[in-house]
XYZ file of C-alpha atoms in Angstrom:
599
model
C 50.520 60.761 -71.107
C 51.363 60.530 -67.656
C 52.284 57.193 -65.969
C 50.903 56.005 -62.830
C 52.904 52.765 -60.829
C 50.563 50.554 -59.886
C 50.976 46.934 -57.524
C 50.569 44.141 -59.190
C 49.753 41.411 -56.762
C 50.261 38.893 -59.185
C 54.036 39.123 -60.020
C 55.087 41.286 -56.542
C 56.678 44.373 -58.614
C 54.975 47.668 -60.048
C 53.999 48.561 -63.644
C 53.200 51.399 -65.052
C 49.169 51.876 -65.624
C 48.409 53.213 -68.929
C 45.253 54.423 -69.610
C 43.028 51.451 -70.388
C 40.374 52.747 -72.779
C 43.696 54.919 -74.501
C 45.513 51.786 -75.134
C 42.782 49.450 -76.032
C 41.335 51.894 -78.792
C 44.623 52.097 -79.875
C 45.324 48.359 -79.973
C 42.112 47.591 -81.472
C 43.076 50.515 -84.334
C 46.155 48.685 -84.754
C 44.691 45.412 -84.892
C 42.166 46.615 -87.601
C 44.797 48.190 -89.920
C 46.559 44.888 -89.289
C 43.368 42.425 -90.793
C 43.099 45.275 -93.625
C 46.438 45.403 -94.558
C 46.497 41.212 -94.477
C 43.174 40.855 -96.589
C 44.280 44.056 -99.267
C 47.664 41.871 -100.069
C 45.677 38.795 -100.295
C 43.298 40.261 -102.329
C 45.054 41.953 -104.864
C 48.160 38.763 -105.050
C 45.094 36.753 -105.809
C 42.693 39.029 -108.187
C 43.928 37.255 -111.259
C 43.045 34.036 -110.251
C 39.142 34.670 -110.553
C 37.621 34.425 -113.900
C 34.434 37.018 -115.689
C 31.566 35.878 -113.850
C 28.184 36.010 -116.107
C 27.101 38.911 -115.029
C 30.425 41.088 -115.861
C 30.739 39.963 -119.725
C 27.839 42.750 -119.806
C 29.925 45.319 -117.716
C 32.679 44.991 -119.384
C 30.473 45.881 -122.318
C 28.760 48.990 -120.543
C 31.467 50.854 -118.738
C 33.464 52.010 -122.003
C 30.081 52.980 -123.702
C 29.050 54.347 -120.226
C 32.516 56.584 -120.349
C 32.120 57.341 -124.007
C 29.177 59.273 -123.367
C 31.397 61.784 -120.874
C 34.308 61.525 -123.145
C 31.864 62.408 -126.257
C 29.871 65.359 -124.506
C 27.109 63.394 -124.507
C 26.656 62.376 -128.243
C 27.675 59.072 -128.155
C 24.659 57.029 -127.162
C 25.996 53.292 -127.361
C 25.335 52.772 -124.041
C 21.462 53.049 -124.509
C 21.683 50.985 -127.473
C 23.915 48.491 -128.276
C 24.447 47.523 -124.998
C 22.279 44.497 -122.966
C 19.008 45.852 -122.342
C 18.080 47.508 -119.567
C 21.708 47.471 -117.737
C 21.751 51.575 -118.373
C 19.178 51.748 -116.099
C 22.022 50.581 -113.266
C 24.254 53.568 -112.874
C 27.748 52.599 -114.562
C 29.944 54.668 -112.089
C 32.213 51.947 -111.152
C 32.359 50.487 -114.363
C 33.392 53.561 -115.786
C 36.347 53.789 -113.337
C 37.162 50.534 -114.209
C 37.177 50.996 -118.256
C 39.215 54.103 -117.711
C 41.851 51.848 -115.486
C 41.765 48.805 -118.232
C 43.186 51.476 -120.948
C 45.850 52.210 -119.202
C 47.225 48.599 -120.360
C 48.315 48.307 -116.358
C 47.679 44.050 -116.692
C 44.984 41.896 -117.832
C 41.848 43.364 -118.315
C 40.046 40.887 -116.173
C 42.386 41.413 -113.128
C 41.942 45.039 -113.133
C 38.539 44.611 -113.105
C 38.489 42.118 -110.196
C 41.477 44.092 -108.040
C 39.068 47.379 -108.716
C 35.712 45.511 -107.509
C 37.993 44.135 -104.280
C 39.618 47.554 -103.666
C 36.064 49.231 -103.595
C 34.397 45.957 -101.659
C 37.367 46.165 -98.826
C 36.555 49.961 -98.474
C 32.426 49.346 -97.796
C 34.113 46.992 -95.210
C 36.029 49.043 -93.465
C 33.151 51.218 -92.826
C 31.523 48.840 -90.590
C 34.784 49.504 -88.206
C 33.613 53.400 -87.202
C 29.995 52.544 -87.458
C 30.728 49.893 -84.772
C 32.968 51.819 -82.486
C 30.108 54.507 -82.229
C 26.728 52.609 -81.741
C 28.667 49.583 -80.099
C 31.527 50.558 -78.121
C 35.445 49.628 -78.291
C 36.395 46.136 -80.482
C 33.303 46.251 -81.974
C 34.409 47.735 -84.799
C 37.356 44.893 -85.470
C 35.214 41.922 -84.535
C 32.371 43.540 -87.506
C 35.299 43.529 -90.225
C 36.827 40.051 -88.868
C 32.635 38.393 -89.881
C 33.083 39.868 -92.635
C 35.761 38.725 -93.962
C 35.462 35.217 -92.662
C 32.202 35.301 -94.455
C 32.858 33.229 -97.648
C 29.930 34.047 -99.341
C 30.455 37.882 -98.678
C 34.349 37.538 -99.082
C 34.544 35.817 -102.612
C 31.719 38.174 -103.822
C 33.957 41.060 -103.237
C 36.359 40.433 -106.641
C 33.723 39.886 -109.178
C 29.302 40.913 -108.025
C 29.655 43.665 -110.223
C 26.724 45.571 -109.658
C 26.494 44.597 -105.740
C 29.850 45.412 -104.664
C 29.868 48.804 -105.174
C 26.166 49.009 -103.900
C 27.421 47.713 -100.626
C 30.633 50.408 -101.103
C 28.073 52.988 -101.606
C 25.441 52.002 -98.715
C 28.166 51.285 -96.304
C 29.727 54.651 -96.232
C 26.131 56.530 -96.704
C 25.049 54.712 -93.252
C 28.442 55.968 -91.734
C 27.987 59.557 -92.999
C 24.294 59.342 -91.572
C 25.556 58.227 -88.385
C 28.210 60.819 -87.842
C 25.287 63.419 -89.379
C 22.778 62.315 -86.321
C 25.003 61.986 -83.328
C 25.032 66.109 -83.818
C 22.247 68.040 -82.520
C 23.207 70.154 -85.751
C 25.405 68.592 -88.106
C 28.036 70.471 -89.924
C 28.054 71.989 -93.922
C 30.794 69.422 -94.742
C 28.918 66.787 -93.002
C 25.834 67.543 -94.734
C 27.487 67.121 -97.803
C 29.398 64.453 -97.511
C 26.127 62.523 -96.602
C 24.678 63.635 -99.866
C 27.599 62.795 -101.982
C 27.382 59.164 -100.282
C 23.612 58.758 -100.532
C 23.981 60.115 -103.887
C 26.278 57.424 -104.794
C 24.028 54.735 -103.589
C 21.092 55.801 -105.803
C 23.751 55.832 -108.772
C 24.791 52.434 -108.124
C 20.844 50.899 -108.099
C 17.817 52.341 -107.504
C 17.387 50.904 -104.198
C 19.914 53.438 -102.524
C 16.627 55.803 -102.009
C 16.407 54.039 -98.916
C 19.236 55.554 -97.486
C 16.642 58.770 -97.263
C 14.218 56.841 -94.763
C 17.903 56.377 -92.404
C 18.514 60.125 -93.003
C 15.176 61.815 -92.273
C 14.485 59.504 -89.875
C 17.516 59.800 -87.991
C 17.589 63.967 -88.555
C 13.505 63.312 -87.174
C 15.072 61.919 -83.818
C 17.583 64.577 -83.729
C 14.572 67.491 -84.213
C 12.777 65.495 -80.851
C 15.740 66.120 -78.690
C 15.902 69.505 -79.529
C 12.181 69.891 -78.530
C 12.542 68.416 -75.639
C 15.739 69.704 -74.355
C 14.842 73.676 -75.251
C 11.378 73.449 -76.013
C 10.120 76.611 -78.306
C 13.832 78.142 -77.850
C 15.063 75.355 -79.755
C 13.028 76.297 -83.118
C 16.403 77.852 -84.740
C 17.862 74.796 -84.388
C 14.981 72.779 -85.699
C 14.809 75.037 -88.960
C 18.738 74.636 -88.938
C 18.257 70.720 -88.940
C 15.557 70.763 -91.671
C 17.676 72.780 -94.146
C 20.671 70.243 -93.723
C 18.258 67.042 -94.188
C 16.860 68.516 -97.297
C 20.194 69.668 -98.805
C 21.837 66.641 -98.249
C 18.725 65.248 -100.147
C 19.394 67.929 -102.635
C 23.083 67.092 -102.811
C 22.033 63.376 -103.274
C 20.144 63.840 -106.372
C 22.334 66.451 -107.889
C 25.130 63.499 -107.386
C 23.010 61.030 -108.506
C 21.969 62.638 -112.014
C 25.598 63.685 -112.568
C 26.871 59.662 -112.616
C 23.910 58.107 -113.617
C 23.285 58.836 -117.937
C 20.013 57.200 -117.585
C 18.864 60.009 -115.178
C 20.161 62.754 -117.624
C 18.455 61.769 -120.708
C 15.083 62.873 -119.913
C 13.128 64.009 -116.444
C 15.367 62.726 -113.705
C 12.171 62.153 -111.389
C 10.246 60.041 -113.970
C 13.500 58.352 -115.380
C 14.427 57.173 -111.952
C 10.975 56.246 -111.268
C 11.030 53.752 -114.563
C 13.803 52.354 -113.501
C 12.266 51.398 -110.031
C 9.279 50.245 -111.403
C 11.842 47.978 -113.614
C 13.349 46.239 -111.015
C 10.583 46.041 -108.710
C 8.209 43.871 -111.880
C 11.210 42.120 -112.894
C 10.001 39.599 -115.372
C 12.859 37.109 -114.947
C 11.439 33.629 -114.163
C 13.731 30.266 -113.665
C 13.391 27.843 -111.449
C 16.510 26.835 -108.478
C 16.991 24.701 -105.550
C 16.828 26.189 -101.825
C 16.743 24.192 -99.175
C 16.313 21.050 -101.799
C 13.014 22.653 -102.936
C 12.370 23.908 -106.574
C 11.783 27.722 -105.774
C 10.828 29.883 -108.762
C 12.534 33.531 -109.020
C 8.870 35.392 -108.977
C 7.216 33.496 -106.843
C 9.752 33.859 -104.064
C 8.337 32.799 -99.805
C 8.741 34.951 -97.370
C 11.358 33.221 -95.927
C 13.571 33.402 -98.560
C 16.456 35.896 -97.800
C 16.538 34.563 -93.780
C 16.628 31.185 -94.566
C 19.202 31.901 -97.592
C 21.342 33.595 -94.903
C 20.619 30.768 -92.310
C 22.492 28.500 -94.600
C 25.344 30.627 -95.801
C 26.744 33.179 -93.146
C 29.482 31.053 -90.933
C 27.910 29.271 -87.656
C 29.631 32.038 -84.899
C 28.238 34.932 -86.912
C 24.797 33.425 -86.787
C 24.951 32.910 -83.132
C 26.402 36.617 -82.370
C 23.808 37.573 -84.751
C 21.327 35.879 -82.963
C 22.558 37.245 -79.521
C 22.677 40.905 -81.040
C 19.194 40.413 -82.207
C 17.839 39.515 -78.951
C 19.801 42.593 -77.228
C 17.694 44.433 -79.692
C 14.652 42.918 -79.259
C 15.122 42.784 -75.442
C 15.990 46.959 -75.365
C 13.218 47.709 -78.082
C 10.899 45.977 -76.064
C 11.570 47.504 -72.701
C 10.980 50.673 -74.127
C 7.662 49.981 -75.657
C 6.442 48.514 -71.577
C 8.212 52.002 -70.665
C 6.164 53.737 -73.469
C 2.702 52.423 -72.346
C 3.306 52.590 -67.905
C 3.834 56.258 -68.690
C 1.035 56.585 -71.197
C -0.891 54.534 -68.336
C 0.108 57.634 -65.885
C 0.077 60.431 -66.735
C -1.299 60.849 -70.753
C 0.081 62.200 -73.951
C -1.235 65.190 -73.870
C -0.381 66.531 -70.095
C 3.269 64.595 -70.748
C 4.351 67.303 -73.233
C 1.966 70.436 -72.661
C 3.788 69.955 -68.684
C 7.245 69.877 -69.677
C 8.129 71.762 -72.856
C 9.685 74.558 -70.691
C 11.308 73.028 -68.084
C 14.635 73.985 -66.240
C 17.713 74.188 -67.533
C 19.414 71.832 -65.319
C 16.538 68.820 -66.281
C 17.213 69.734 -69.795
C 20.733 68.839 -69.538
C 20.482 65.933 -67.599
C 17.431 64.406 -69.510
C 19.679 65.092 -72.523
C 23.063 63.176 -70.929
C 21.040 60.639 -70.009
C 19.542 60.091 -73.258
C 22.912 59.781 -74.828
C 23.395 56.393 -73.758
C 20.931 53.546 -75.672
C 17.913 52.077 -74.444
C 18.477 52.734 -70.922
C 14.680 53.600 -68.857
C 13.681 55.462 -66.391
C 12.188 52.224 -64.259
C 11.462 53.502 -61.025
C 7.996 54.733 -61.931
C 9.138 58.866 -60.689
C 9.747 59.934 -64.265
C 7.670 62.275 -66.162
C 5.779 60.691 -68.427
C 7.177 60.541 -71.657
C 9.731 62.853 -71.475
C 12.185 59.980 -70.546
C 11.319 57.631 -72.879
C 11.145 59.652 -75.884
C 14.592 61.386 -75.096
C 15.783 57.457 -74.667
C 14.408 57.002 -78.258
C 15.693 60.277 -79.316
C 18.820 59.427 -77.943
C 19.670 56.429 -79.574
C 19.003 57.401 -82.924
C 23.074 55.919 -84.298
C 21.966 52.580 -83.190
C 18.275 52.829 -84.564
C 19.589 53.736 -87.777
C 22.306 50.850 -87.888
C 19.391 48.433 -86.467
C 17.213 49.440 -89.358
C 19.990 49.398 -91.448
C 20.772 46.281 -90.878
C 16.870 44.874 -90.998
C 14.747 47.292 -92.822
C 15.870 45.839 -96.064
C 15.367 42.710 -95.965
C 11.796 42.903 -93.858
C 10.846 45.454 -96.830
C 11.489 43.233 -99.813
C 10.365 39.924 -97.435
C 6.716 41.853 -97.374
C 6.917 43.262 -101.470
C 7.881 39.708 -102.145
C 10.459 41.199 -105.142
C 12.199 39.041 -108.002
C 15.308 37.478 -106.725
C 17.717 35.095 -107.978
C 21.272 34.256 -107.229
C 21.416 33.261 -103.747
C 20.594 36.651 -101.860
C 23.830 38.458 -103.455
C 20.873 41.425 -103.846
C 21.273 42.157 -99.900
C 24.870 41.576 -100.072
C 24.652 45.748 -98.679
C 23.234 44.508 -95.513
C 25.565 41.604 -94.362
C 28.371 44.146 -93.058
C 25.185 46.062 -91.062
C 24.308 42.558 -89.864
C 28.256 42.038 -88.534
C 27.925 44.999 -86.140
C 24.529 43.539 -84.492
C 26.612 40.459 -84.473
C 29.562 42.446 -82.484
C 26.563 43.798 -80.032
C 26.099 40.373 -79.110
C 29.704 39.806 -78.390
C 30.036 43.168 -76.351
C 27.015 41.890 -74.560
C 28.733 38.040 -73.781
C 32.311 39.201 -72.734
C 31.224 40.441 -69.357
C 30.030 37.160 -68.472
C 33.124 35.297 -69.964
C 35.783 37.180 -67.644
C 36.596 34.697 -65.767
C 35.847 31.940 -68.370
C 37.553 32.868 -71.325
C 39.810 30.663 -71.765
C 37.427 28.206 -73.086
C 35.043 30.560 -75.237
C 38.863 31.753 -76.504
C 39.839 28.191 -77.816
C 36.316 27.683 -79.557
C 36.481 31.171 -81.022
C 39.971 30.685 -82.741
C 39.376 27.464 -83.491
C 36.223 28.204 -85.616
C 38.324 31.429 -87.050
C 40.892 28.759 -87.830
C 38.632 26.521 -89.918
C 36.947 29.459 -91.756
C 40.353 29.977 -92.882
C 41.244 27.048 -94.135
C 37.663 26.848 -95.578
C 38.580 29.920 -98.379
C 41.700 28.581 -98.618
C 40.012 25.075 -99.785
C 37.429 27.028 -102.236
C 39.522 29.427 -103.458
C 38.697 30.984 -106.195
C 35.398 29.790 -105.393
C 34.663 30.779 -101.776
C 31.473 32.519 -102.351
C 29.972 29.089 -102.402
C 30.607 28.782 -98.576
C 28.396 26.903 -96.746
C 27.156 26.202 -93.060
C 27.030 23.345 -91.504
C 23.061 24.029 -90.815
C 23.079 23.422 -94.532
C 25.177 20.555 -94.388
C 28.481 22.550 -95.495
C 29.625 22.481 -99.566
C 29.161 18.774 -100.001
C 25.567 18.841 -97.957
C 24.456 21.579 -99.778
C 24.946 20.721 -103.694
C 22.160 19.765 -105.213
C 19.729 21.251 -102.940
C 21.058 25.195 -103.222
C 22.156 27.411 -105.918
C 26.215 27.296 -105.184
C 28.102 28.404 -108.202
C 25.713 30.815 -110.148
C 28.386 32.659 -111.590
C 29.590 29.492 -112.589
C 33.306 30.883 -111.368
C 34.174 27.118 -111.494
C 34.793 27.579 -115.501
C 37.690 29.426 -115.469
C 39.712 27.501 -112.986
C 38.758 24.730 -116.129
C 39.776 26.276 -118.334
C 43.245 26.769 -116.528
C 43.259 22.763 -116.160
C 42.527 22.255 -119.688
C 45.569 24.491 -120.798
C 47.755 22.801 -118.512
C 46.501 19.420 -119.881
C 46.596 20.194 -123.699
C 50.640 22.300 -123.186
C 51.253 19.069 -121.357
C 50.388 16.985 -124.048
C 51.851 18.935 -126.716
C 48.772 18.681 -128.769
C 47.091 21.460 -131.124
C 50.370 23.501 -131.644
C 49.858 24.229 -134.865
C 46.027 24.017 -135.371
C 44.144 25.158 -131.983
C 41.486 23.313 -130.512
C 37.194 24.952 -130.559
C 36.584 25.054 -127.272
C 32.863 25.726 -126.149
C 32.209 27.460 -122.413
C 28.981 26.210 -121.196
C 27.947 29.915 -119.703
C 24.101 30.046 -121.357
C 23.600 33.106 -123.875
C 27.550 34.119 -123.049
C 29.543 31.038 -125.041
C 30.191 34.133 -127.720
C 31.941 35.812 -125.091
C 34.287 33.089 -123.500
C 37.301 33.829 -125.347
C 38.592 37.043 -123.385
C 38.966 34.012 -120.510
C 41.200 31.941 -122.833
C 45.072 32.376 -122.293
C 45.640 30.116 -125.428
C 45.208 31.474 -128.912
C 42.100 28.520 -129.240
C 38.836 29.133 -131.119
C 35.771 29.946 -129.910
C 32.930 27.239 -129.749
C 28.842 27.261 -129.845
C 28.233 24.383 -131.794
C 28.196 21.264 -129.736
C 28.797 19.094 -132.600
C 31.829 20.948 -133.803
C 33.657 21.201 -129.865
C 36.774 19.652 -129.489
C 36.645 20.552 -125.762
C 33.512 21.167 -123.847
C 33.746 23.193 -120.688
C 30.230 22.137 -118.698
C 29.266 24.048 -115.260
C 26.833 23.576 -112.388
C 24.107 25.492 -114.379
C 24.503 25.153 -117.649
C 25.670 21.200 -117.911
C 25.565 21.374 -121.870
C 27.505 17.975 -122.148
C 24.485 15.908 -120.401
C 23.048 13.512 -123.334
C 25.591 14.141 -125.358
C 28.764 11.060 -127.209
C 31.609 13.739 -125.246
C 34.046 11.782 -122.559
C 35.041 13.193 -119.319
C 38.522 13.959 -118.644
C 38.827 16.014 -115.991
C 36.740 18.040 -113.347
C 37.023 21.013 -111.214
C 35.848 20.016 -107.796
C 35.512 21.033 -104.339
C 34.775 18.410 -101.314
C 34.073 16.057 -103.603
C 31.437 17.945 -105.727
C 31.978 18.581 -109.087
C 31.488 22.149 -110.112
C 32.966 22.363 -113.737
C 33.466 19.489 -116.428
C 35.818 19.208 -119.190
C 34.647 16.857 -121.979
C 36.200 15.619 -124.499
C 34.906 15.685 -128.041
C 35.523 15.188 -131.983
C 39.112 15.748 -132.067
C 39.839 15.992 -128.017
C 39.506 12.494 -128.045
C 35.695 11.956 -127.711
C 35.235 10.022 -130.939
């Protein structure tokens, strides 16, 4: 690249002038390899330190039983029926990979399984970083992945949501592939079929990756209107071209999805897959939690459930970027609908199009260069009609499909008013969509921070700062994360659902090993040790790194291990001895009892 001296009125001596966009695409590439590289060696030196949540005593359970029936040519049907019921009808592709990685004997079967989930988790991150850079613009990407992973809630999910973690792998990369598939007029084979393959993924991973067909047709729909309106009836080739890639990438999707998914493969796909929608969308699960310090039952969830769950557990600066992005959104969408109804107002639908399907060649390529570039209007009242303002729309379909991305989800299950439970760990998929409208709002700021940045800087690092130290604080339990709208950890217990997995057990456990080795005690006879983890306690032992026994019976514990949901020692003779807390709270009990001192 060729150098160019430049003055530099500042210092009195030439530089040379490198190309500006070149070296800050280059620096920001750098930049995000850097934060990847940082968060992969953090996550993998610290996989081991994260116990089975509740939900992955199950998975562990489905994935070899899920492989079996590959490995058995499809005889072995354990994973239909000796298996939790209903889990087959999530698709066990992940936990198959995972089984097949435990048998290798590599380490601990519990670390594998959490550096696996985190390896997979990282990767649906570092999606967000093209998706960004080509509906945003340059350092969106980075500041995207940066939310992310400053997110505590979103971060500490990453090692151990079992079935949402590779959801939000498989929804990440399907929105990328539809992206790259839209920005062409006519997207490529390999395109196409990498788009399938992804969306395929997502509908083997839970039946809510169908969605990702609404962002493709939609999208591919947008990409058919510019066509029209840049060659008119000389542009039908390409429109036939553009429906046979939408529908086999559909095609490809399905033929993916019935190949990992057993529960697809045992009968009609269509009416199998249909079941297990129906499933999920009548979930009968009923218990009652605290949000917001209100008792909120799981089926009879308000509307403002999932916003005000995020409200209180994304950090403060992504909620204001968020905000910020939002309002860009709102602010462009809504300019186009007053553009929408001043043409309508002069000059008709119906004269708009019938006027202007054949037009020049030199309008076509200008109306089409212009429309490259989101929401911008014709405002000057001398365009024709609504020519402009549907090649705006038809221009901006990458960002449309990232906005809906990034809202459609949530608005959809605000208005079916779906099951939920667990915090909002079911939209876990759309937080990373929600960082890029967050880094919209930030590309959208910096122009008016120029010459004020030192400021907005300080307050950015500083808040980056204390985010830090905030996982550091939680660790392993950073998925409890809270806001200070919420009133932060301490403000929030008691009136939210924090540790659901009840994650807080195993770090007990730890403390009760180090307590009992340090006492010397129970070397020859080892103590019953009972895991408060509801309809699990069977299952507690693969967490023990003592040869102890296994405890149900409350009356026959030595030890009791109590957590934040299941507090099985309330009411009963047993004597605290030690607790697992974080500012202050207490998030997992050890009792004492019978011969651990109790009596």
């Amino acid at each position: 690249m060729a150098l160019e001296p430049v003055d530099d009125d500042s210092f009195g001596f030439t530089r040379p002038k490198l190309g500006l966009a070149f070296a800050a695409r280059h620096a920001e590439t750098l930049l995000v390899l850097l934060v990847l590289g940082v968060a992969l060696v953090i996550g993998l030196a610290t996989a081991a330190d994260y116990g089975l949540s509740t939900d992955e005593f199950n998975t562990d359970d489905y994935g070899p039983k899920a492989l079996a029936w590959y490995t058995s040519a499809f005889t072995d049907r354990s994973q239909f029926e000796t298996v939790e019921e209903y889990l087959w009808m999530y698709g066990p592709w992940l936990q198959m990979l995972i089984a097949a990685v435990q048998a290798l004997g590599l380490a601990n079967p519990i670390t594998v399984r959490h550096a696996i989930t985190f390896l997979f988790g990282l990767a649906g991150l570092a999606a967000v970083v093209p998706i960004a850079r080509l509906t945003v613009g340059s350092w969106a990407g980075l500041t995207a992945l940066v939310l992310c992973l400053l997110t505590g809630y979103l971060y500490g999910n990453l090692f151990f949501a079992t079935i949402d973690v590779p959801f939000l792998f498989a929804m990440s990369w399907s929105t990328l592939s539809i992206v790259l598939m839209v920005q062409q007029d006519v997207p490529s084979w390999r395109l196409t079929l990498a788009t399938g393959l992804a969306t395929g993924l997502a509908i083997a991973t839970r039946t809510g990756g169908v969605i990702t067909h609404a962002y493709l047709v939609g999208g591919m729909s947008l990409c058919a209107l510019e066509v029209l309106l840049c060659h008119g009836r000389a542009g039908y080739g390409q429109l036939r071209q553009i429906a046979l890639h939408t529908l086999l990438a559909i095609l490809m999707a399905w033929l993916t999805a019935i190949a990992l998914w057993p529960w697809l493969q045992i009968g009609n796909p269509l009416t199998q897959y249909v079941e297990a929608y129906r499933h999920f969308a009548t979930l009968d699960t009923s218990f009652e939690f605290q949000n917001w310090g209100l008792r909120t039952s799981t089926d009879k969830l308000p509307a403002w459930y999932i916003p005000g769950q995020l409200l209180a557990r994304l950090p403060e600066g992504f909620l204001a970027l968020l905000l910020l992005g939002m309002a860009v959104w709102i602010g462009a969408a809504g300019a186009w609908t007053r553009a929408v109804f001043g043409a309508l107002r002069r000059s008709g639908v119906a004269r708009t199009f019938s006027s202007e399907a054949d037009t020049g060649s030199r309008e076509e390529n200008a109306s089409k260069q212009e429309s490259r570039a989101p929401f911008r209007f014709h405002r000057n009242g001398k365009g024709s009609g609504l020519r402009p303002v549907a090649a705006e729309l038809a221009g901006s379909r990458a960002v449309l499909v990232v906005s809906v991305a990034a809202l459609g989800p949530i608005g959809l299950l605000m208005l079916q008013g779906w099951t939920l439970y667990d915090g909002v760990r079911h939209v876990l998929f759309v937080i990373p969509m929600l960082a890029i409208v967050a880094a919209r709002g930030l590309t959208r700021l910096l122009p008016l921070l120029r010459r004020r940045w030192i400021v907005p800087a300080a307050v950015g690092g500083a808040h980056a700062a204390i985010l830090v130290a905030m996982l550091v604080i939680l660790h392993p339990l950073e998925y409890i994360a809270m806001n200070s709208l919420a009133g932060g950890v301490a403000g929030a217990y008691g009136r939210f659902d924090l540790d659901y997995w009840s994650m807080a057990a195993p770090e007990a456990l730890r403390r009760l090993e180090h307590r009992l080795d340090a006492e010397g005690r129970f070397a020859g006879d080892p103590p019953r040790v009972l895991v408060c983890l509801g309809w699990r306690e069977t299952l507690a032992g693969v967490m023990f790194h003592r040869n102890w026994i296994v405890e149900t019976d409350l009356d026959k514990a030595d030890y009791l291990i109590a957590t934040e949901r299941w507090p099985c020692a309330d009411g009963t003779t047993a004597v605290l001895v030690d607790e697992v807390t974080r500012f202050g709270r207490p998030f997992a009990q050890i009792y004492a009892n019978r011969r651990g001192g109790g009596e």
